[in-house]
Amino acid sequence: MSTIEIKDKLLSKNDQNALANRNLFDRHGVWCVNLISAPGSGKTSLIESTADHLSGRLNLGVLVGDLETENDANRIAAHGVPVRQIITGGACHLNARTVGDFLVHFDLERLDALIIENVGNLVCPASYYLGEHDRVSLISTPEGDDKPLKYPGAIHTSDVMLITKTDLAPYTDFSIARCRENALKIESELTVMALSVRSGEGLDAWLEWFELHAGKKKKRAESTAAKGK
Amino acid sequence: MHELSIAENLLELVDKYRAEKGFTRCSSIRLRIGLLAAVDEEALRFAVEALTEGGPDAGVSLEVERTFPLARCSCGNSFEVQDLIYLCERCGSTSARLSGGDELDILHLEVD
Ligand SMILES: Nc1nc2c(ncn2[C@@H]2O[C@H](COP(=O)(O)OP(=O)(O)OP(=O)(O)O)[C@@H](O)[C@H]2O)c(=O)[nH]1
Ligand SMILES: [Mg+2]
Ligand SMILES: [Zn+2]
């Protein structure tokens, strides 16, 4: 019997596939954002609203992961955005290899931003890096303001926590301040925003954040291309 | 579900090392798993047992080293967080910030 020392990350293969995706995004000047949340926190609604508000300003593409059905893709397609549905058939998260396989369906050169809607689940998707530039976790007000503490992995790996459905907050005991404080305990660098796609409250700040990140990426790609000429 | 796909990734890594190092059986795997990785140890053991059954690594044992995030309080106190509802024992504040505790690493294999 002998011992083999390894010291590797358990998900190193996924990380390698994710880096390949990331390189592809960077080569084409596409900014990629990965949305993760529990089922029903409002990911698809946010994408629909974002697509409507940024239509004519940014070229978006959307990749949606779901256990079953094409419902979300159909909803998003109605907003005139190129979209592909990944049916995971039971897997509770997207992995980098599957995302990579689906990227061939997009005209990346034309896209400014790719939004990935992960499978509704606030635990598993957190461990699987897909190659995104930014990760956004959504927590809706009916879920409760202690959720960042119960799902620390998602919060810890996110760049932004988005509190959604603020229009419903008056009917719950949800406190935005407490939710923010709980999240900052886990990840002190986190950007926290709150919005409702129903009332429109807070949407401007989200759209501004989104456009800033997608726009920066685009400019950088253009200046690299110009230098190459 | 989460644990199943982690177990699959783990056993794929074992196979990769089997091809590289030429051992026949892996009898034990040592892992380091942080609190923030949110892995249920029992579910992971169950998945590994189910996936190795009938193969060369059947009965492989998992040794799991758990790690916890370090909290740094604004009062200067640092302490290990075992549970995410935490409090600084020195000043009573609940606003200490965390670092680390998200490891999901494979450390070594015992092989024949
Ligand atoms: N009141 C209110 N309802 C909302 C808001 N955003 C989404 N909803 C509703 O919440 C429900 C779930 O929203 P979705 O956008 O489908 O949520 P999702 O995260 O995409 O769900 P899954 O893909 O199934 O995980 C729908 O009935 C939405 O209409 C909001 O800001 N306010
Ligand atoms: Mg959805
Ligand atoms: Zn203190």
PDB file of N, CA and C in Angstrom, chain A residues 44-124:
ATOM      1  N   THR A  44     -36.117  34.508 -14.220  1.00  0.00           N
ATOM      2  CA  THR A  44     -36.644  34.697 -15.576  1.00  0.00           C
ATOM      3  C   THR A  44     -37.320  36.054 -15.701  1.00  0.00           C
ATOM      4  N   SER A  45     -38.066  36.445 -14.675  1.00  0.00           N
ATOM      5  CA  SER A  45     -38.728  37.761 -14.710  1.00  0.00           C
ATOM      6  C   SER A  45     -37.699  38.883 -14.834  1.00  0.00           C
ATOM      7  N   LEU A  46     -36.588  38.747 -14.128  1.00  0.00           N
ATOM      8  CA  LEU A  46     -35.538  39.764 -14.193  1.00  0.00           C
ATOM      9  C   LEU A  46     -34.937  39.829 -15.601  1.00  0.00           C
ATOM     10  N   ILE A  47     -34.732  38.675 -16.204  1.00  0.00           N
ATOM     11  CA  ILE A  47     -34.175  38.636 -17.569  1.00  0.00           C
ATOM     12  C   ILE A  47     -35.150  39.293 -18.545  1.00  0.00           C
ATOM     13  N   GLU A  48     -36.442  38.991 -18.388  1.00  0.00           N
ATOM     14  CA  GLU A  48     -37.446  39.577 -19.290  1.00  0.00           C
ATOM     15  C   GLU A  48     -37.424  41.093 -19.182  1.00  0.00           C
ATOM     16  N   SER A  49     -37.393  41.569 -17.947  1.00  0.00           N
ATOM     17  CA  SER A  49     -37.422  43.005 -17.716  1.00  0.00           C
ATOM     18  C   SER A  49     -36.137  43.674 -18.224  1.00  0.00           C
ATOM     19  N   THR A  50     -35.003  43.037 -17.966  1.00  0.00           N
ATOM     20  CA  THR A  50     -33.711  43.563 -18.418  1.00  0.00           C
ATOM     21  C   THR A  50     -33.682  43.635 -19.944  1.00  0.00           C
ATOM     22  N   ALA A  51     -34.186  42.577 -20.590  1.00  0.00           N
ATOM     23  CA  ALA A  51     -34.190  42.544 -22.058  1.00  0.00           C
ATOM     24  C   ALA A  51     -35.033  43.690 -22.609  1.00  0.00           C
ATOM     25  N   ASP A  52     -36.196  43.937 -22.012  1.00  0.00           N
ATOM     26  CA  ASP A  52     -37.064  45.012 -22.488  1.00  0.00           C
ATOM     27  C   ASP A  52     -36.392  46.375 -22.344  1.00  0.00           C
ATOM     28  N   HIS A  53     -35.802  46.606 -21.176  1.00  0.00           N
ATOM     29  CA  HIS A  53     -35.231  47.926 -20.913  1.00  0.00           C
ATOM     30  C   HIS A  53     -33.955  48.194 -21.708  1.00  0.00           C
ATOM     31  N   LEU A  54     -33.196  47.152 -22.019  1.00  0.00           N
ATOM     32  CA  LEU A  54     -31.919  47.370 -22.699  1.00  0.00           C
ATOM     33  C   LEU A  54     -32.003  47.079 -24.199  1.00  0.00           C
ATOM     34  N   SER A  55     -33.219  46.811 -24.656  1.00  0.00           N
ATOM     35  CA  SER A  55     -33.381  46.508 -26.073  1.00  0.00           C
ATOM     36  C   SER A  55     -32.966  47.721 -26.905  1.00  0.00           C
ATOM     37  N   GLY A  56     -32.159  47.494 -27.922  1.00  0.00           N
ATOM     38  CA  GLY A  56     -31.655  48.588 -28.746  1.00  0.00           C
ATOM     39  C   GLY A  56     -30.378  49.203 -28.196  1.00  0.00           C
ATOM     40  N   ARG A  57     -30.021  48.858 -26.954  1.00  0.00           N
ATOM     41  CA  ARG A  57     -28.791  49.408 -26.346  1.00  0.00           C
ATOM     42  C   ARG A  57     -27.692  48.353 -26.279  1.00  0.00           C
ATOM     43  N   LEU A  58     -28.096  47.110 -25.953  1.00  0.00           N
ATOM     44  CA  LEU A  58     -27.123  46.011 -25.849  1.00  0.00           C
ATOM     45  C   LEU A  58     -27.689  44.793 -26.557  1.00  0.00           C
ATOM     46  N   ASN A  59     -26.817  44.011 -27.175  1.00  0.00           N
ATOM     47  CA  ASN A  59     -27.251  42.739 -27.735  1.00  0.00           C
ATOM     48  C   ASN A  59     -27.069  41.642 -26.701  1.00  0.00           C
ATOM     49  N   LEU A  60     -28.198  41.113 -26.240  1.00  0.00           N
ATOM     50  CA  LEU A  60     -28.157  40.083 -25.196  1.00  0.00           C
ATOM     51  C   LEU A  60     -28.371  38.701 -25.788  1.00  0.00           C
ATOM     52  N   GLY A  61     -27.840  37.709 -25.094  1.00  0.00           N
ATOM     53  CA  GLY A  61     -28.161  36.310 -25.357  1.00  0.00           C
ATOM     54  C   GLY A  61     -28.441  35.674 -24.016  1.00  0.00           C
ATOM     55  N   VAL A  62     -29.278  34.638 -24.008  1.00  0.00           N
ATOM     56  CA  VAL A  62     -29.637  34.004 -22.741  1.00  0.00           C
ATOM     57  C   VAL A  62     -29.534  32.491 -22.856  1.00  0.00           C
ATOM     58  N   LEU A  63     -28.948  31.880 -21.834  1.00  0.00           N
ATOM     59  CA  LEU A  63     -28.866  30.430 -21.731  1.00  0.00           C
ATOM     60  C   LEU A  63     -29.581  30.060 -20.439  1.00  0.00           C
ATOM     61  N   VAL A  64     -30.641  29.251 -20.546  1.00  0.00           N
ATOM     62  CA  VAL A  64     -31.438  28.916 -19.352  1.00  0.00           C
ATOM     63  C   VAL A  64     -31.307  27.444 -19.013  1.00  0.00           C
ATOM     64  N   GLY A  65     -31.008  27.160 -17.773  1.00  0.00           N
ATOM     65  CA  GLY A  65     -30.951  25.774 -17.320  1.00  0.00           C
ATOM     66  C   GLY A  65     -32.189  25.436 -16.510  1.00  0.00           C
ATOM     67  N   ASP A  66     -32.764  24.282 -16.760  1.00  0.00           N
ATOM     68  CA  ASP A  66     -33.928  23.840 -15.992  1.00  0.00           C
ATOM     69  C   ASP A  66     -33.912  22.323 -15.923  1.00  0.00           C
ATOM     70  N   LEU A  67     -34.536  21.786 -14.894  1.00  0.00           N
ATOM     71  CA  LEU A  67     -34.634  20.326 -14.769  1.00  0.00           C
ATOM     72  C   LEU A  67     -35.456  19.769 -15.925  1.00  0.00           C
ATOM     73  N   GLU A  68     -36.565  20.425 -16.201  1.00  0.00           N
ATOM     74  CA  GLU A  68     -37.493  19.996 -17.258  1.00  0.00           C
ATOM     75  C   GLU A  68     -38.113  21.240 -17.897  1.00  0.00           C
ATOM     76  N   THR A  69     -38.774  21.053 -18.999  1.00  0.00           N
ATOM     77  CA  THR A  69     -39.568  22.066 -19.741  1.00  0.00           C
ATOM     78  C   THR A  69     -38.769  23.201 -20.387  1.00  0.00           C
ATOM     79  N   GLU A  70     -39.381  23.739 -21.448  1.00  0.00           N
ATOM     80  CA  GLU A  70     -38.799  24.861 -22.177  1.00  0.00           C
ATOM     81  C   GLU A  70     -39.537  26.156 -21.830  1.00  0.00           C
ATOM     82  N   ASN A  71     -40.311  26.145 -20.748  1.00  0.00           N
ATOM     83  CA  ASN A  71     -41.147  27.309 -20.418  1.00  0.00           C
ATOM     84  C   ASN A  71     -40.373  28.612 -20.334  1.00  0.00           C
ATOM     85  N   ASP A  72     -39.263  28.578 -19.594  1.00  0.00           N
ATOM     86  CA  ASP A  72     -38.513  29.815 -19.381  1.00  0.00           C
ATOM     87  C   ASP A  72     -37.958  30.346 -20.701  1.00  0.00           C
ATOM     88  N   ALA A  73     -37.449  29.430 -21.544  1.00  0.00           N
ATOM     89  CA  ALA A  73     -36.899  29.858 -22.834  1.00  0.00           C
ATOM     90  C   ALA A  73     -37.993  30.495 -23.680  1.00  0.00           C
ATOM     91  N   ASN A  74     -39.201  29.917 -23.657  1.00  0.00           N
ATOM     92  CA  ASN A  74     -40.299  30.483 -24.430  1.00  0.00           C
ATOM     93  C   ASN A  74     -40.668  31.877 -23.933  1.00  0.00           C
ATOM     94  N   ARG A  75     -40.682  32.040 -22.609  1.00  0.00           N
ATOM     95  CA  ARG A  75     -40.983  33.358 -22.030  1.00  0.00           C
ATOM     96  C   ARG A  75     -39.969  34.384 -22.510  1.00  0.00           C
ATOM     97  N   ILE A  76     -38.697  34.004 -22.456  1.00  0.00           N
ATOM     98  CA  ILE A  76     -37.634  34.953 -22.799  1.00  0.00           C
ATOM     99  C   ILE A  76     -37.614  35.237 -24.305  1.00  0.00           C
ATOM    100  N   ALA A  77     -37.851  34.195 -25.106  1.00  0.00           N
ATOM    101  CA  ALA A  77     -37.843  34.374 -26.567  1.00  0.00           C
ATOM    102  C   ALA A  77     -38.889  35.395 -26.995  1.00  0.00           C
ATOM    103  N   ALA A  78     -39.990  35.478 -26.254  1.00  0.00           N
ATOM    104  CA  ALA A  78     -41.054  36.433 -26.577  1.00  0.00           C
ATOM    105  C   ALA A  78     -40.567  37.878 -26.465  1.00  0.00           C
ATOM    106  N   HIS A  79     -39.405  38.094 -25.833  1.00  0.00           N
ATOM    107  CA  HIS A  79     -38.861  39.450 -25.703  1.00  0.00           C
ATOM    108  C   HIS A  79     -37.801  39.731 -26.770  1.00  0.00           C
ATOM    109  N   GLY A  80     -37.741  38.855 -27.764  1.00  0.00           N
ATOM    110  CA  GLY A  80     -36.874  39.106 -28.908  1.00  0.00           C
ATOM    111  C   GLY A  80     -35.387  38.899 -28.642  1.00  0.00           C
ATOM    112  N   VAL A  81     -35.067  38.019 -27.707  1.00  0.00           N
ATOM    113  CA  VAL A  81     -33.666  37.779 -27.366  1.00  0.00           C
ATOM    114  C   VAL A  81     -33.303  36.357 -27.785  1.00  0.00           C
ATOM    115  N   PRO A  82     -32.128  36.153 -28.393  1.00  0.00           N
ATOM    116  CA  PRO A  82     -31.731  34.773 -28.697  1.00  0.00           C
ATOM    117  C   PRO A  82     -31.549  33.971 -27.408  1.00  0.00           C
ATOM    118  N   VAL A  83     -32.200  32.824 -27.347  1.00  0.00           N
ATOM    119  CA  VAL A  83     -32.176  32.060 -26.099  1.00  0.00           C
ATOM    120  C   VAL A  83     -32.080  30.573 -26.404  1.00  0.00           C
ATOM    121  N   ARG A  84     -31.382  29.859 -25.535  1.00  0.00           N
ATOM    122  CA  ARG A  84     -31.310  28.399 -25.618  1.00  0.00           C
ATOM    123  C   ARG A  84     -31.601  27.818 -24.251  1.00  0.00           C
ATOM    124  N   GLN A  85     -32.345  26.728 -24.255  1.00  0.00           N
ATOM    125  CA  GLN A  85     -32.683  26.065 -22.992  1.00  0.00           C
ATOM    126  C   GLN A  85     -31.800  24.827 -22.837  1.00  0.00           C
ATOM    127  N   ILE A  86     -31.189  24.678 -21.690  1.00  0.00           N
ATOM    128  CA  ILE A  86     -30.480  23.439 -21.370  1.00  0.00           C
ATOM    129  C   ILE A  86     -31.377  22.664 -20.416  1.00  0.00           C
ATOM    130  N   ILE A  87     -31.856  21.511 -20.851  1.00  0.00           N
ATOM    131  CA  ILE A  87     -32.646  20.679 -19.947  1.00  0.00           C
ATOM    132  C   ILE A  87     -31.678  19.712 -19.291  1.00  0.00           C
ATOM    133  N   THR A  88     -31.524  19.847 -17.992  1.00  0.00           N
ATOM    134  CA  THR A  88     -30.489  19.059 -17.317  1.00  0.00           C
ATOM    135  C   THR A  88     -30.967  17.641 -17.010  1.00  0.00           C
ATOM    136  N   GLY A  89     -32.289  17.395 -17.145  1.00  0.00           N
ATOM    137  CA  GLY A  89     -32.815  16.065 -16.897  1.00  0.00           C
ATOM    138  C   GLY A  89     -32.444  15.528 -15.530  1.00  0.00           C
ATOM    139  N   GLY A  90     -32.563  16.341 -14.503  1.00  0.00           N
ATOM    140  CA  GLY A  90     -32.322  15.859 -13.148  1.00  0.00           C
ATOM    141  C   GLY A  90     -31.148  16.512 -12.446  1.00  0.00           C
ATOM    142  N   ALA A  91     -30.127  16.951 -13.199  1.00  0.00           N
ATOM    143  CA  ALA A  91     -28.988  17.586 -12.520  1.00  0.00           C
ATOM    144  C   ALA A  91     -29.423  18.941 -11.975  1.00  0.00           C
ATOM    145  N   CYS A  92     -29.022  19.218 -10.736  1.00  0.00           N
ATOM    146  CA  CYS A  92     -29.544  20.381 -10.025  1.00  0.00           C
ATOM    147  C   CYS A  92     -28.726  21.644 -10.261  1.00  0.00           C
ATOM    148  N   HIS A  93     -27.799  21.599 -11.214  1.00  0.00           N
ATOM    149  CA  HIS A  93     -26.968  22.777 -11.491  1.00  0.00           C
ATOM    150  C   HIS A  93     -26.449  22.649 -12.918  1.00  0.00           C
ATOM    151  N   LEU A  94     -26.003  23.744 -13.488  1.00  0.00           N
ATOM    152  CA  LEU A  94     -25.310  23.687 -14.775  1.00  0.00           C
ATOM    153  C   LEU A  94     -23.837  23.447 -14.512  1.00  0.00           C
ATOM    154  N   ASN A  95     -23.167  22.753 -15.429  1.00  0.00           N
ATOM    155  CA  ASN A  95     -21.713  22.648 -15.315  1.00  0.00           C
ATOM    156  C   ASN A  95     -21.070  23.298 -16.532  1.00  0.00           C
ATOM    157  N   ALA A  96     -19.772  23.560 -16.419  1.00  0.00           N
ATOM    158  CA  ALA A  96     -19.080  24.355 -17.430  1.00  0.00           C
ATOM    159  C   ALA A  96     -19.027  23.652 -18.789  1.00  0.00           C
ATOM    160  N   ARG A  97     -18.937  22.328 -18.781  1.00  0.00           N
ATOM    161  CA  ARG A  97     -18.829  21.614 -20.046  1.00  0.00           C
ATOM    162  C   ARG A  97     -20.124  21.752 -20.858  1.00  0.00           C
ATOM    163  N   THR A  98     -21.271  21.561 -20.184  1.00  0.00           N
ATOM    164  CA  THR A  98     -22.548  21.687 -20.877  1.00  0.00           C
ATOM    165  C   THR A  98     -22.723  23.105 -21.418  1.00  0.00           C
ATOM    166  N   VAL A  99     -22.386  24.088 -20.611  1.00  0.00           N
ATOM    167  CA  VAL A  99     -22.498  25.474 -21.076  1.00  0.00           C
ATOM    168  C   VAL A  99     -21.636  25.662 -22.315  1.00  0.00           C
ATOM    169  N   GLY A 100     -20.410  25.146 -22.270  1.00  0.00           N
ATOM    170  CA  GLY A 100     -19.492  25.249 -23.413  1.00  0.00           C
ATOM    171  C   GLY A 100     -20.095  24.632 -24.669  1.00  0.00           C
ATOM    172  N   ASP A 101     -20.736  23.474 -24.507  1.00  0.00           N
ATOM    173  CA  ASP A 101     -21.362  22.798 -25.649  1.00  0.00           C
ATOM    174  C   ASP A 101     -22.445  23.665 -26.286  1.00  0.00           C
ATOM    175  N   PHE A 102     -23.151  24.423 -25.471  1.00  0.00           N
ATOM    176  CA  PHE A 102     -24.257  25.240 -25.977  1.00  0.00           C
ATOM    177  C   PHE A 102     -23.805  26.579 -26.568  1.00  0.00           C
ATOM    178  N   LEU A 103     -22.573  26.986 -26.293  1.00  0.00           N
ATOM    179  CA  LEU A 103     -22.128  28.298 -26.779  1.00  0.00           C
ATOM    180  C   LEU A 103     -22.053  28.356 -28.298  1.00  0.00           C
ATOM    181  N   VAL A 104     -21.921  27.182 -28.954  1.00  0.00           N
ATOM    182  CA  VAL A 104     -21.860  27.173 -30.416  1.00  0.00           C
ATOM    183  C   VAL A 104     -23.160  27.675 -31.038  1.00  0.00           C
ATOM    184  N   HIS A 105     -24.242  27.679 -30.254  1.00  0.00           N
ATOM    185  CA  HIS A 105     -25.532  28.123 -30.794  1.00  0.00           C
ATOM    186  C   HIS A 105     -25.676  29.643 -30.820  1.00  0.00           C
ATOM    187  N   PHE A 106     -24.695  30.359 -30.284  1.00  0.00           N
ATOM    188  CA  PHE A 106     -24.798  31.816 -30.239  1.00  0.00           C
ATOM    189  C   PHE A 106     -23.788  32.455 -31.183  1.00  0.00           C
ATOM    190  N   ASP A 107     -24.198  33.582 -31.757  1.00  0.00           N
ATOM    191  CA  ASP A 107     -23.277  34.370 -32.553  1.00  0.00           C
ATOM    192  C   ASP A 107     -22.538  35.292 -31.577  1.00  0.00           C
ATOM    193  N   LEU A 108     -21.472  34.779 -30.973  1.00  0.00           N
ATOM    194  CA  LEU A 108     -20.796  35.496 -29.880  1.00  0.00           C
ATOM    195  C   LEU A 108     -20.224  36.836 -30.348  1.00  0.00           C
ATOM    196  N   GLU A 109     -19.829  36.887 -31.595  1.00  0.00           N
ATOM    197  CA  GLU A 109     -19.245  38.125 -32.112  1.00  0.00           C
ATOM    198  C   GLU A 109     -20.262  39.267 -32.052  1.00  0.00           C
ATOM    199  N   ARG A 110     -21.523  38.920 -32.177  1.00  0.00           N
ATOM    200  CA  ARG A 110     -22.589  39.919 -32.186  1.00  0.00           C
ATOM    201  C   ARG A 110     -23.043  40.287 -30.770  1.00  0.00           C
ATOM    202  N   LEU A 111     -22.852  39.380 -29.819  1.00  0.00           N
ATOM    203  CA  LEU A 111     -23.379  39.595 -28.460  1.00  0.00           C
ATOM    204  C   LEU A 111     -22.513  40.540 -27.637  1.00  0.00           C
ATOM    205  N   ASP A 112     -23.184  41.357 -26.807  1.00  0.00           N
ATOM    206  CA  ASP A 112     -22.469  42.155 -25.812  1.00  0.00           C
ATOM    207  C   ASP A 112     -22.480  41.435 -24.467  1.00  0.00           C
ATOM    208  N   ALA A 113     -23.590  40.751 -24.181  1.00  0.00           N
ATOM    209  CA  ALA A 113     -23.707  40.101 -22.872  1.00  0.00           C
ATOM    210  C   ALA A 113     -24.456  38.789 -23.009  1.00  0.00           C
ATOM    211  N   LEU A 114     -23.988  37.806 -22.269  1.00  0.00           N
ATOM    212  CA  LEU A 114     -24.685  36.521 -22.187  1.00  0.00           C
ATOM    213  C   LEU A 114     -25.141  36.340 -20.742  1.00  0.00           C
ATOM    214  N   ILE A 115     -26.458  36.162 -20.573  1.00  0.00           N
ATOM    215  CA  ILE A 115     -26.991  35.905 -19.233  1.00  0.00           C
ATOM    216  C   ILE A 115     -27.235  34.405 -19.120  1.00  0.00           C
ATOM    217  N   ILE A 116     -26.700  33.791 -18.076  1.00  0.00           N
ATOM    218  CA  ILE A 116     -27.000  32.385 -17.820  1.00  0.00           C
ATOM    219  C   ILE A 116     -27.950  32.314 -16.635  1.00  0.00           C
ATOM    220  N   GLU A 117     -29.136  31.748 -16.852  1.00  0.00           N
ATOM    221  CA  GLU A 117     -30.042  31.500 -15.732  1.00  0.00           C
ATOM    222  C   GLU A 117     -29.784  30.071 -15.281  1.00  0.00           C
ATOM    223  N   ASN A 118     -29.255  29.919 -14.076  1.00  0.00           N
ATOM    224  CA  ASN A 118     -28.923  28.588 -13.580  1.00  0.00           C
ATOM    225  C   ASN A 118     -30.191  27.864 -13.138  1.00  0.00           C
ATOM    226  N   VAL A 119     -30.081  26.578 -12.883  1.00  0.00           N
ATOM    227  CA  VAL A 119     -31.208  25.799 -12.376  1.00  0.00           C
ATOM    228  C   VAL A 119     -31.607  26.380 -11.010  1.00  0.00           C
ATOM    229  N   GLY A 120     -32.925  26.470 -10.754  1.00  0.00           N
ATOM    230  CA  GLY A 120     -33.408  27.022  -9.484  1.00  0.00           C
ATOM    231  C   GLY A 120     -32.936  26.189  -8.301  1.00  0.00           C
ATOM    232  N   ASN A 121     -31.954  26.706  -7.565  1.00  0.00           N
ATOM    233  CA  ASN A 121     -31.297  25.944  -6.500  1.00  0.00           C
ATOM    234  C   ASN A 121     -30.218  26.872  -5.962  1.00  0.00           C
ATOM    235  N   LEU A 122     -30.220  27.104  -4.677  1.00  0.00           N
ATOM    236  CA  LEU A 122     -29.251  28.065  -4.124  1.00  0.00           C
ATOM    237  C   LEU A 122     -28.041  27.360  -3.509  1.00  0.00           C
ATOM    238  N   VAL A 123     -27.968  26.026  -3.645  1.00  0.00           N
ATOM    239  CA  VAL A 123     -26.840  25.304  -3.049  1.00  0.00           C
ATOM    240  C   VAL A 123     -25.840  24.867  -4.126  1.00  0.00           C
ATOM    241  N   CYS A 124     -26.268  23.939  -4.979  1.00  0.00           N
ATOM    242  CA  CYS A 124     -25.324  23.271  -5.885  1.00  0.00           C
ATOM    243  C   CYS A 124     -24.669  24.195  -6.907  1.00  0.00           C
TER     244      CYS A 124
END
